[in-house]
N, CA, C and O atoms as a DFTB+ gen file, in Angstrom:
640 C
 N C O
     1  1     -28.646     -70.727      73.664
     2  2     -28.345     -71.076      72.287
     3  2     -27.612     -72.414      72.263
     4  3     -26.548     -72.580      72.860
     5  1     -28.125     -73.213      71.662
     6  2     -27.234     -74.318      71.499
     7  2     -26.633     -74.790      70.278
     8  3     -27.444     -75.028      69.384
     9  1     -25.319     -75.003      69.991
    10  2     -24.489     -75.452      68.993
    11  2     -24.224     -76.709      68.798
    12  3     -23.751     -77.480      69.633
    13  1     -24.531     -76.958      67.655
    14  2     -24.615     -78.388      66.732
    15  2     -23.009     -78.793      66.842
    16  3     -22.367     -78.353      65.889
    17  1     -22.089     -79.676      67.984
    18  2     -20.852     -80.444      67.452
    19  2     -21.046     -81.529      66.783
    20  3     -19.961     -82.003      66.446
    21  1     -21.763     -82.026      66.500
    22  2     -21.783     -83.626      65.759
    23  2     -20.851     -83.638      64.659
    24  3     -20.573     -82.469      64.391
    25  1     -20.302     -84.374      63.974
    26  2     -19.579     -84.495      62.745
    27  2     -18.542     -82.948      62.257
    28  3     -18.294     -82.484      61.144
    29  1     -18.099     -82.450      63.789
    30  2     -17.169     -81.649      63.314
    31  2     -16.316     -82.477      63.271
    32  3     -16.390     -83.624      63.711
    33  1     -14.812     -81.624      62.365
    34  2     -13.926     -82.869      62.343
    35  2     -12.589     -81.524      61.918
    36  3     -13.015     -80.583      61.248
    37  1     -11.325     -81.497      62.248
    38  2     -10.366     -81.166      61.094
    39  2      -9.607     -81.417      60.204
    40  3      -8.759     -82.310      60.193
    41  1      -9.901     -80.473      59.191
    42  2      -9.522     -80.683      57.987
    43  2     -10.401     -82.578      57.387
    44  3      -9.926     -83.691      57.610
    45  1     -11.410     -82.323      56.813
    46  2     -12.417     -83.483      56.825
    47  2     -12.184     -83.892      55.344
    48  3     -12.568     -84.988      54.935
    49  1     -11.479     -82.896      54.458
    50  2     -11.201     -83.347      53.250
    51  2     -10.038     -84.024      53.214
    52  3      -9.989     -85.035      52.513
    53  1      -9.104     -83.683      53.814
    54  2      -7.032     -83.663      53.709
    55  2      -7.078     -84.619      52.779
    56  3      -7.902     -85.475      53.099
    57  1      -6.374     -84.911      51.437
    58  2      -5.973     -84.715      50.196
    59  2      -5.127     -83.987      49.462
    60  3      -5.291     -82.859      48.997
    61  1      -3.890     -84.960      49.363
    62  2      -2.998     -83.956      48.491
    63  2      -3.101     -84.329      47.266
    64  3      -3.613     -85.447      47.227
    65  1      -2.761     -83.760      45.839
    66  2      -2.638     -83.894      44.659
    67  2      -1.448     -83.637      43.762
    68  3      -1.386     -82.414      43.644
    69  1      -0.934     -83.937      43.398
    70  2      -0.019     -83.978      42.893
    71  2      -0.113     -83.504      41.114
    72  3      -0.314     -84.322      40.216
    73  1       0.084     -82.005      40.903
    74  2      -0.192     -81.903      39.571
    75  2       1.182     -81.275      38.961
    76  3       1.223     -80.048      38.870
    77  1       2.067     -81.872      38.628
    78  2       3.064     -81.613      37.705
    79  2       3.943     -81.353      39.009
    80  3       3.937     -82.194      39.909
    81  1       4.632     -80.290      39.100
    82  2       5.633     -79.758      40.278
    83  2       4.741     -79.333      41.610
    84  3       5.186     -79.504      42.745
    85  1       3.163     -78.640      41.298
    86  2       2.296     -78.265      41.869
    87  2       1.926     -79.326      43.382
    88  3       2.056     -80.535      43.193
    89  1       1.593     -78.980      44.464
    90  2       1.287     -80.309      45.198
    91  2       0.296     -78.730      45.983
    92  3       0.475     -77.594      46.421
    93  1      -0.867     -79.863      45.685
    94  2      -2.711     -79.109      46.281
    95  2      -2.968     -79.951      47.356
    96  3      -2.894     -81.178      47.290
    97  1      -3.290     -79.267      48.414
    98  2      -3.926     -80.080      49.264
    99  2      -5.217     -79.461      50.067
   100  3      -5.151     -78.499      50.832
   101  1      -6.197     -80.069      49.801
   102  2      -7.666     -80.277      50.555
   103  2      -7.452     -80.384      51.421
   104  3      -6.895     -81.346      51.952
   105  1      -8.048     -78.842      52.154
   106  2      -8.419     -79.569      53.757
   107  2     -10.048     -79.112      54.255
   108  3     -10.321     -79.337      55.434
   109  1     -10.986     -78.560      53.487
   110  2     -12.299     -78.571      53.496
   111  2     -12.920     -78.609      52.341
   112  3     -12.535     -77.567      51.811
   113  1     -13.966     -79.373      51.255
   114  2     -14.261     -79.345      50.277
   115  2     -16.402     -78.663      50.157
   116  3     -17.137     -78.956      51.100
   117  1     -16.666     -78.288      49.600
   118  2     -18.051     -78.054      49.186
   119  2     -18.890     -79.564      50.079
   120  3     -19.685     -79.536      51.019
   121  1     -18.435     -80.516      49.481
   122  2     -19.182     -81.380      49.971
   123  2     -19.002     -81.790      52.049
   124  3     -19.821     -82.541      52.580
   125  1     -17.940     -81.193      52.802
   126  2     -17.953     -80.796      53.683
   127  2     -18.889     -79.637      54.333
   128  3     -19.872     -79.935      55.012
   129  1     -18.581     -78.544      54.121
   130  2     -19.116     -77.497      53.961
   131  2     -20.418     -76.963      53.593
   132  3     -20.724     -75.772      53.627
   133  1     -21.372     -78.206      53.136
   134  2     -22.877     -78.004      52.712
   135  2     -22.671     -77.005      51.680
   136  3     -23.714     -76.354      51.635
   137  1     -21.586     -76.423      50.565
   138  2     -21.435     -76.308      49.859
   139  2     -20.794     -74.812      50.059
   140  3     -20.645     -73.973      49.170
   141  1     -20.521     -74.711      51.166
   142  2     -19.857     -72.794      51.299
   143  2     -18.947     -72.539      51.076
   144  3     -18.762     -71.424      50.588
   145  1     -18.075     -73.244      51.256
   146  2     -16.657     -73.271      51.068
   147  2     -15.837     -74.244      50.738
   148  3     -16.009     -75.370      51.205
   149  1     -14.826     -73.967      49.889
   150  2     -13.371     -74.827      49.867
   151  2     -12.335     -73.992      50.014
   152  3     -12.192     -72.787      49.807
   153  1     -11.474     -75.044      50.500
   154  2     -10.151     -74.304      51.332
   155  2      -8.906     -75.582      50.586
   156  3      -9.095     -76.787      50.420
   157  1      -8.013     -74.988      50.354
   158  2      -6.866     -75.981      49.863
   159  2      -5.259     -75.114      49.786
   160  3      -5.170     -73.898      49.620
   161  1      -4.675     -75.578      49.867
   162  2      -2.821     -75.178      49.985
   163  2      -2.690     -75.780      48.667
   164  3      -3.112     -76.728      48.005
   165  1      -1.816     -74.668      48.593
   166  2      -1.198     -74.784      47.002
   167  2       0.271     -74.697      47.097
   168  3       0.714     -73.601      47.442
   169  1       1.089     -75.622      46.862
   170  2       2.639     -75.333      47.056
   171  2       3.162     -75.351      45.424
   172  3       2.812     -76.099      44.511
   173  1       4.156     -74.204      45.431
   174  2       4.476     -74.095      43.790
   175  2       6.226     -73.810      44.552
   176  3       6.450     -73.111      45.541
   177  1       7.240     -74.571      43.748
   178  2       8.510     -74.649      44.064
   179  2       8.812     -73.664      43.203
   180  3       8.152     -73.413      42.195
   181  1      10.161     -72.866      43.687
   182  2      10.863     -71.706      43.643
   183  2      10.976     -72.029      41.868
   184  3      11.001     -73.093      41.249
   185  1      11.036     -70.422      41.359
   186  2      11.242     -70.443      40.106
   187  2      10.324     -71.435      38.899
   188  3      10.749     -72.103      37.956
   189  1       8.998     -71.215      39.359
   190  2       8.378     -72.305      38.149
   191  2       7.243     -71.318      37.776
   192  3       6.619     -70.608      38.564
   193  1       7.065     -71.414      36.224
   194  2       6.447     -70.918      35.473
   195  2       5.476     -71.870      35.289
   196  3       5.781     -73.047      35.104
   197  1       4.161     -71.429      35.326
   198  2       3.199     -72.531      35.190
   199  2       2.676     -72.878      34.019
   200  3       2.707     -71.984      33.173
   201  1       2.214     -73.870      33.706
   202  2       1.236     -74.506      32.158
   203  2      -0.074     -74.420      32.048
   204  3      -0.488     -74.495      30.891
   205  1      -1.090     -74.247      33.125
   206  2      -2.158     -73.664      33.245
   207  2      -2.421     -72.251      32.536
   208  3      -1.619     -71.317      32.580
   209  1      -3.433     -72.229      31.996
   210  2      -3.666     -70.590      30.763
   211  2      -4.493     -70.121      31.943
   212  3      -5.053     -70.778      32.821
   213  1      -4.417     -68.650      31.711
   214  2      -5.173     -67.189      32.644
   215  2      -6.449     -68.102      32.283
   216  3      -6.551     -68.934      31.381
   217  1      -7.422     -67.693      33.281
   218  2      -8.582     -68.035      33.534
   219  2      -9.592     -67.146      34.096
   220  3      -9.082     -66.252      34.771
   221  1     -10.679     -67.114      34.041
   222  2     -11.816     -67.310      35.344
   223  2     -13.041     -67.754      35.734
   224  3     -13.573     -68.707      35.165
   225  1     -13.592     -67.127      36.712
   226  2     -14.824     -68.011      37.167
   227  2     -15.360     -67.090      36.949
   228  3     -14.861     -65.966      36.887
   229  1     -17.034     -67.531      36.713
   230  2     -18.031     -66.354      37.008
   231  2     -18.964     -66.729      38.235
   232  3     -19.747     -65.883      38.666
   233  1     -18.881     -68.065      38.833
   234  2     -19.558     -68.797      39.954
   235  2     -19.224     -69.013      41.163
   236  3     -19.891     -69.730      41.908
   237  1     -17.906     -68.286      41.589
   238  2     -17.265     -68.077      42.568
   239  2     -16.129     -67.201      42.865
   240  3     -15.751     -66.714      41.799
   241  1     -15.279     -66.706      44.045
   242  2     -14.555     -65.774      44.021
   243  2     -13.552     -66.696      44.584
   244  3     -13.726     -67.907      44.720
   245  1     -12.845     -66.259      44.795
   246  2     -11.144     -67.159      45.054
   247  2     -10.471     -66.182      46.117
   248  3     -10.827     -65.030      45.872
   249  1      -9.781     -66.241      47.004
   250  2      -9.472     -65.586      48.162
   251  2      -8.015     -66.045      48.420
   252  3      -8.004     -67.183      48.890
   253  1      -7.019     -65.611      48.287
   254  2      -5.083     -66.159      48.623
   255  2      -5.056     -65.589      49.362
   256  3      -5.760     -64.595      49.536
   257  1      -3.794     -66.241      50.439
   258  2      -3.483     -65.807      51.899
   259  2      -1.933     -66.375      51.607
   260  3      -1.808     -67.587      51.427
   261  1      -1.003     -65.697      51.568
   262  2       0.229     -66.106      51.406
   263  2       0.575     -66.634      52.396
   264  3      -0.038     -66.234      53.386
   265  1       1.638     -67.714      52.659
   266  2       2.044     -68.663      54.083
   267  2       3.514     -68.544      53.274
   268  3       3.996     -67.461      53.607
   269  1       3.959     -68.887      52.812
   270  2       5.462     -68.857      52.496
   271  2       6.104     -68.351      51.339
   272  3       5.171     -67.956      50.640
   273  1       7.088     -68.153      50.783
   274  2       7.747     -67.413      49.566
   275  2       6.544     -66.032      49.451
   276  3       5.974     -65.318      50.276
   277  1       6.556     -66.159      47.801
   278  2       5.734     -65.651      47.042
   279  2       5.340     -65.437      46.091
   280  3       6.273     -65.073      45.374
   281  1       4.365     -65.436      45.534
   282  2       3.823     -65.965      44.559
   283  2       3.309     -64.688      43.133
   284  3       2.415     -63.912      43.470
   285  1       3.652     -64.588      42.223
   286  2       3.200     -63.544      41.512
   287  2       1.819     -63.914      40.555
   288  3       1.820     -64.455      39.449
   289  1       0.740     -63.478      41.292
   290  2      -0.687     -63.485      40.536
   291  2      -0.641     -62.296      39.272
   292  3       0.042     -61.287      39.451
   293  1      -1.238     -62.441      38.278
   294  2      -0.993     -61.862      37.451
   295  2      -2.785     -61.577      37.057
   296  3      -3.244     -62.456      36.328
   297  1      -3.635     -60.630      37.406
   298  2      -5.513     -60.693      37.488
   299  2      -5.562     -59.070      36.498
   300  3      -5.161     -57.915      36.643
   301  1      -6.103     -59.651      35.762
   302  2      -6.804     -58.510      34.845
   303  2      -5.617     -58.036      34.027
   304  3      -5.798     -57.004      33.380
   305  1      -4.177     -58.753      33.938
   306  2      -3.141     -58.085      33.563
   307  2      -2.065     -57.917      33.897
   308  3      -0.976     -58.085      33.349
   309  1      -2.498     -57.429      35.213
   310  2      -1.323     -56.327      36.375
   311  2      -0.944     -57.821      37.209
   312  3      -1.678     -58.748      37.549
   313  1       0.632     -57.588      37.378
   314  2       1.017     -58.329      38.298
   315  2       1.062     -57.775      39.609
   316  3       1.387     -56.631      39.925
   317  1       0.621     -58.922      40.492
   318  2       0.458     -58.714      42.300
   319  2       0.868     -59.421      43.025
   320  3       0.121     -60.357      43.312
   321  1       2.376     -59.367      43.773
   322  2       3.180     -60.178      44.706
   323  2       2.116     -60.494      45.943
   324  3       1.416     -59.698      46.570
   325  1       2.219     -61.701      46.054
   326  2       1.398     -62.356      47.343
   327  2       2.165     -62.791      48.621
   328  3       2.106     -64.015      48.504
   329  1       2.782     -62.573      49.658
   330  2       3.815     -62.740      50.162
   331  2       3.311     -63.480      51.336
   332  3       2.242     -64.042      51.101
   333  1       3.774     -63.646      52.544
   334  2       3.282     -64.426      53.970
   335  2       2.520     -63.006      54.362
   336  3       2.778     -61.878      53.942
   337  1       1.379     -63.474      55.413
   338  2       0.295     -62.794      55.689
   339  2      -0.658     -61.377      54.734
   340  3      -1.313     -60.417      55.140
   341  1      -0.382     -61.772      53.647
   342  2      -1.313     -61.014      52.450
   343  2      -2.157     -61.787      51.907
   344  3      -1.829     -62.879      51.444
   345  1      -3.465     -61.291      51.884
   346  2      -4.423     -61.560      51.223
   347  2      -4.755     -61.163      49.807
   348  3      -4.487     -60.002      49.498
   349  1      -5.384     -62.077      48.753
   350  2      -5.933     -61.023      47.723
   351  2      -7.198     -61.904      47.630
   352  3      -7.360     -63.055      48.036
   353  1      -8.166     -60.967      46.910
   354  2      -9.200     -60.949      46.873
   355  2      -9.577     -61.133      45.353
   356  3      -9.586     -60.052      44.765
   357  1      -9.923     -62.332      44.480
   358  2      -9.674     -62.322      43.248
   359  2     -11.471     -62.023      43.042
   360  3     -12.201     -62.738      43.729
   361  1     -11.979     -61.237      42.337
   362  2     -13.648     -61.546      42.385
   363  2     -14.192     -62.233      40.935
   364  3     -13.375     -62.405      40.031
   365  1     -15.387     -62.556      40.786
   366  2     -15.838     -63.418      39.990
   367  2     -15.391     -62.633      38.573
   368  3     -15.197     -61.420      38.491
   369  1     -15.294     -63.441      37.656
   370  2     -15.173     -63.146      35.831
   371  2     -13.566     -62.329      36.075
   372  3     -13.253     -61.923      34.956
   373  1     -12.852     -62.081      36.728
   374  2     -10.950     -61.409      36.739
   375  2     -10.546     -62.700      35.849
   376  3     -10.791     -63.835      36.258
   377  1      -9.917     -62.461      34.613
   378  2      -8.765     -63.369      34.396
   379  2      -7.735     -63.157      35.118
   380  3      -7.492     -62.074      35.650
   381  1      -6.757     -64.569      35.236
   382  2      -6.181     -64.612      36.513
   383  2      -5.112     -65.482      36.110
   384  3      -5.357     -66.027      35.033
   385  1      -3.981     -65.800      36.631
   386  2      -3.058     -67.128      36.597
   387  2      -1.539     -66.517      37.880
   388  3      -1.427     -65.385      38.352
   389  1      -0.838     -67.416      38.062
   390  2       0.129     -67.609      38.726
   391  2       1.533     -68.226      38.624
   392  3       1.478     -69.319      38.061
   393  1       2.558     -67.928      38.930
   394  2       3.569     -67.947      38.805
   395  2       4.654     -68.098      40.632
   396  3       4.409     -67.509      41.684
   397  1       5.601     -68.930      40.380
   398  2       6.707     -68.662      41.365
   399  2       7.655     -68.049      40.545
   400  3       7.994     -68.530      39.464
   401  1       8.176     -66.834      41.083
   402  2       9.115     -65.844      40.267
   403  2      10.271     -66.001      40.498
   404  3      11.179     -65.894      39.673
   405  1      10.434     -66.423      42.267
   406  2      11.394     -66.012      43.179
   407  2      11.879     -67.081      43.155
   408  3      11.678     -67.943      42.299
   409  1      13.066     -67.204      44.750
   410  2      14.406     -68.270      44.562
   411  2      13.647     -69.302      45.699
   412  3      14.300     -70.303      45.993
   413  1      12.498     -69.154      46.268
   414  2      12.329     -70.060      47.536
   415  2      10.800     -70.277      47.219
   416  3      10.030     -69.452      46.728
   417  1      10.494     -71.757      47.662
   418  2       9.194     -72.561      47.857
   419  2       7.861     -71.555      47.942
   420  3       8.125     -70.491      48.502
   421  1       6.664     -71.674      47.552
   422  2       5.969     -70.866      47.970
   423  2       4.300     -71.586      47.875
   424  3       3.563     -72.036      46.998
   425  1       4.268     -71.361      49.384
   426  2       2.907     -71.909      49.850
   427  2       1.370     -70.963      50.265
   428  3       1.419     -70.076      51.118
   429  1       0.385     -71.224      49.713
   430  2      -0.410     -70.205      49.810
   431  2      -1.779     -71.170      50.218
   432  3      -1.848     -72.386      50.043
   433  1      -2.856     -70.285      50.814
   434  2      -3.561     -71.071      51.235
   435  2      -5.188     -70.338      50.298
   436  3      -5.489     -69.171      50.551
   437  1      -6.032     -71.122      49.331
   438  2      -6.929     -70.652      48.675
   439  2      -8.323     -70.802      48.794
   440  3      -8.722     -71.904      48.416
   441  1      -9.134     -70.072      49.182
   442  2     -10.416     -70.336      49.677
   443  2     -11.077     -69.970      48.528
   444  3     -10.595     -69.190      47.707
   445  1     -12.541     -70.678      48.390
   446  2     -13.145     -70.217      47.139
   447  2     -14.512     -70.255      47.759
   448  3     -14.614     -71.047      48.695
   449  1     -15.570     -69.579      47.443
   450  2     -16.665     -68.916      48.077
   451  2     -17.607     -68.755      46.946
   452  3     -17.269     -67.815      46.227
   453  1     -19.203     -69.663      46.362
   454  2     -18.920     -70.861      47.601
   455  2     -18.284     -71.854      47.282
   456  3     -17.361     -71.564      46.521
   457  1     -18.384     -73.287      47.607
   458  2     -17.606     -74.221      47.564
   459  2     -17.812     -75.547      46.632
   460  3     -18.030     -76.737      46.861
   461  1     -17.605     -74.612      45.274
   462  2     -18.034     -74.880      43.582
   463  2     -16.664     -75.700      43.449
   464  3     -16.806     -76.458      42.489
   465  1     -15.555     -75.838      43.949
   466  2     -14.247     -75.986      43.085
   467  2     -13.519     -77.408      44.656
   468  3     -13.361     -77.523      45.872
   469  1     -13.334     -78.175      43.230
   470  2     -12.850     -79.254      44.352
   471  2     -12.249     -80.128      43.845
   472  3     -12.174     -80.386      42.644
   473  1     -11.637     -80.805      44.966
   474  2     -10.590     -82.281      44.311
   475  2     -10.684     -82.661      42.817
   476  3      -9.711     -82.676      42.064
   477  1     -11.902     -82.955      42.474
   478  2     -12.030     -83.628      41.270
   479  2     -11.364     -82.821      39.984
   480  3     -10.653     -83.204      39.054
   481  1     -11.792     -81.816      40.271
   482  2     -10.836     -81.124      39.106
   483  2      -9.554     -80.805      38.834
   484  3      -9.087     -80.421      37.762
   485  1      -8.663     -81.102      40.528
   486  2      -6.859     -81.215      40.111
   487  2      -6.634     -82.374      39.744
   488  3      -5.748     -82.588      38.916
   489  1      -7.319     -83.293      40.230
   490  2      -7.487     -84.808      39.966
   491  2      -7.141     -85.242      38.246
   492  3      -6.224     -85.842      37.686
   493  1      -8.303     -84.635      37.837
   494  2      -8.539     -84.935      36.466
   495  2      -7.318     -84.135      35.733
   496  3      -6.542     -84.874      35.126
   497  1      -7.005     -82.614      35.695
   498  2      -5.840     -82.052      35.589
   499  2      -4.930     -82.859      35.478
   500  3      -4.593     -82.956      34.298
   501  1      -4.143     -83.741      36.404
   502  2      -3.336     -84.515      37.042
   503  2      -3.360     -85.494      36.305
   504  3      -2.275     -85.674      35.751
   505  1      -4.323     -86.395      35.988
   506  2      -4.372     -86.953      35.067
   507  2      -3.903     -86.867      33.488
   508  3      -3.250     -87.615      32.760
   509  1      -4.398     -85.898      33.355
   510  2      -4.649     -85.122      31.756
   511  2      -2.884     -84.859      31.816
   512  3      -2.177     -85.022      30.822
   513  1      -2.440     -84.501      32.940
   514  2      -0.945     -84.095      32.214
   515  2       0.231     -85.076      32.880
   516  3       1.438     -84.840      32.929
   517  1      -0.497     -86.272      33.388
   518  2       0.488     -87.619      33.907
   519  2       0.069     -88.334      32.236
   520  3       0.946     -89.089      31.817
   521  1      -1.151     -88.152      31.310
   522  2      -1.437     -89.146      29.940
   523  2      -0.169     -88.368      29.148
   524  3       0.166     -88.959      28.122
   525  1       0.547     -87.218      29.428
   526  2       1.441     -86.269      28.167
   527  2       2.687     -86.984      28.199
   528  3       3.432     -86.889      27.224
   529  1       3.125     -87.918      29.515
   530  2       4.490     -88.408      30.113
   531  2       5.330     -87.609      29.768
   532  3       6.172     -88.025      28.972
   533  1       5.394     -86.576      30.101
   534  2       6.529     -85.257      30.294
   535  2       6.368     -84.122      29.092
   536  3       7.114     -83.178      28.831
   537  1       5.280     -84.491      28.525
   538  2       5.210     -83.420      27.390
   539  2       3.919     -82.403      27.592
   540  3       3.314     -82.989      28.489
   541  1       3.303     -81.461      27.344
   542  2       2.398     -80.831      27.450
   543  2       1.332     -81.701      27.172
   544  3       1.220     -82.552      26.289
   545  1       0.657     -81.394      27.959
   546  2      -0.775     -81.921      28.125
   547  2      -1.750     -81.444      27.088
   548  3      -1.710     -80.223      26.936
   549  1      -2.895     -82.287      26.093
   550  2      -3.052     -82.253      24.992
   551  2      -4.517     -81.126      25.447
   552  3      -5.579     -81.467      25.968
   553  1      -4.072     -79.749      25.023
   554  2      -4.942     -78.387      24.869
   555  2      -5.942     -78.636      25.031
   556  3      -6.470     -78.266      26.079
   557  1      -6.612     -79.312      24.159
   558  2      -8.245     -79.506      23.775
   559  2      -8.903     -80.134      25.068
   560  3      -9.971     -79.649      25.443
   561  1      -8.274     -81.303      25.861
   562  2      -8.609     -82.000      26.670
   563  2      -8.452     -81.045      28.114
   564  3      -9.393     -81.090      28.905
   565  1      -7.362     -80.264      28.412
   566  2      -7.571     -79.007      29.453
   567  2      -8.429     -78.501      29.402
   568  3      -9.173     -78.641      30.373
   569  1      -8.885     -77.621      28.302
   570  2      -9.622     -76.516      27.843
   571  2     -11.271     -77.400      28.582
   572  3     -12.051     -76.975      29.434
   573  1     -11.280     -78.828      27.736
   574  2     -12.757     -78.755      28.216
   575  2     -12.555     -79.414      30.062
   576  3     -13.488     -79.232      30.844
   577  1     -11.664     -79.918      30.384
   578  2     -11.802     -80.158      32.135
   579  2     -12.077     -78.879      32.746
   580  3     -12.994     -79.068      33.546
   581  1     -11.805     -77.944      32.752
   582  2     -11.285     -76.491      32.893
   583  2     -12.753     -75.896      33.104
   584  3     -13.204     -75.411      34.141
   585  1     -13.594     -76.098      31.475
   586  2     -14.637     -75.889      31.507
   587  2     -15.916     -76.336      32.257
   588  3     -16.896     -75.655      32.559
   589  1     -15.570     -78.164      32.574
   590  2     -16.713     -78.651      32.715
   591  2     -16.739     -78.133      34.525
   592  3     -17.717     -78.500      35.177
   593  1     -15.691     -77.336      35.200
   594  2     -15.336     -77.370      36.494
   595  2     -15.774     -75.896      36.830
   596  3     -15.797     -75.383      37.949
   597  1     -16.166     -75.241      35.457
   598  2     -16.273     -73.904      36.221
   599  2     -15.708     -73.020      35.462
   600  3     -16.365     -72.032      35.135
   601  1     -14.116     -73.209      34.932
   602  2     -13.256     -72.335      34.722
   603  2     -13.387     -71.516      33.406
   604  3     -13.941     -72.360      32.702
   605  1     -13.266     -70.637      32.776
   606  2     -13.132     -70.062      31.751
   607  2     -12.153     -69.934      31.534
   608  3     -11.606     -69.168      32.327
   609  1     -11.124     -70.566      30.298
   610  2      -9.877     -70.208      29.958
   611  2     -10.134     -69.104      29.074
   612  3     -11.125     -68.985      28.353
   613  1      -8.928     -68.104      29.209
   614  2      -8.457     -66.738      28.652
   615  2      -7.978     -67.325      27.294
   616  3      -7.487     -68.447      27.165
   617  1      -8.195     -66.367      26.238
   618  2      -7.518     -66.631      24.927
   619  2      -5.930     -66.142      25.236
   620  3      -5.613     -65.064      25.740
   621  1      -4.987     -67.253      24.787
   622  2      -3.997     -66.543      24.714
   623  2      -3.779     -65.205      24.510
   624  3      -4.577     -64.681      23.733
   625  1      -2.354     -64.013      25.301
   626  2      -2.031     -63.065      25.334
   627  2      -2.344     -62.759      23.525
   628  3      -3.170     -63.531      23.037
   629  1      -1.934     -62.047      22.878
   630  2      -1.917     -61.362      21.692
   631  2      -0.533     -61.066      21.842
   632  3      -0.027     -60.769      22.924
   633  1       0.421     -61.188      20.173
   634  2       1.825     -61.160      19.908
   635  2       1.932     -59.546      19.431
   636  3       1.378     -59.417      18.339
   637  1       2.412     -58.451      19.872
   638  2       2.582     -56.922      19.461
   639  2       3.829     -57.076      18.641
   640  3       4.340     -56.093      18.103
């Protein structure tokens, strides 16, 4: 049997992004991958509530592997602590979003299957909420990046 090394490489994407407190970093993208996978670190600092609305995909599944702190995913509703060496398994159409709850840094590592979801869309994110200069980023303009990337934003919770 012989195995193809040509143009292996690690981490062939590496790219960090910088989205609000958020810092993403690429280290395999779709366009690496002949389109199977993306892989990226997500660091969210202790105690931050995020600005991103619940979401999901229907074109891919999303996969967390906790590496540091922890992180509270909140999928279909129910909240689910993600801690160092836990996995979750988010599957296609779950609304979904995330949170740092706790007092310490928290780094997680996110694979998405296949490899539909990439740079360009924290990029543009990043953008969209560096144009607000410290104010919320203008709804309408999320909603459709969000969209054109894949994502389905959730209607806001409902007020009881």
């Amino acid at each position: 049997m012989t195995t193809q090394t040509i143009g292996l490489e690690v981490n062939p994407a590496e790219e960090l992004i910088r989205l609000g407190p958020l810092a993403v970093r690429f280290l395999v993208t779709g366009e690496n991958s002949s389109g199977t996978v993306a892989i990226f670190e997500v660091v969210v600092p202790a105690g931050q509530r995020l600005m991103a609305p619940a979401h999901s995909h229907d074109h891919y599944e999303e996969t967390i592997y906790g590496v540091e702190g922890v992180l509270t995913w909140t999928v279909g509703g129910k909240p689910i602590d993600v801690g160092p060496g836990q996995a979750l398994c988010i599957p296609r159409g779950a609304v979904h979003r995330f949170d740092n709850n706790g007092s310490q840094d928290a780094k997680v590592l996110c694979t998405v299957t296949p490899g539909v979801l990439g740079p360009q869309y924290f990029r543009e994110t990043a953008e969209a909420a560096k144009a607000a200069a410290g104010g919320l980023p203008d709804r309408a303009k999320m909603m459709e990046i969000m969209r054109r990337h894949g994502l389905t934003p959730a209607p806001p919770p409902t007020q009881s």
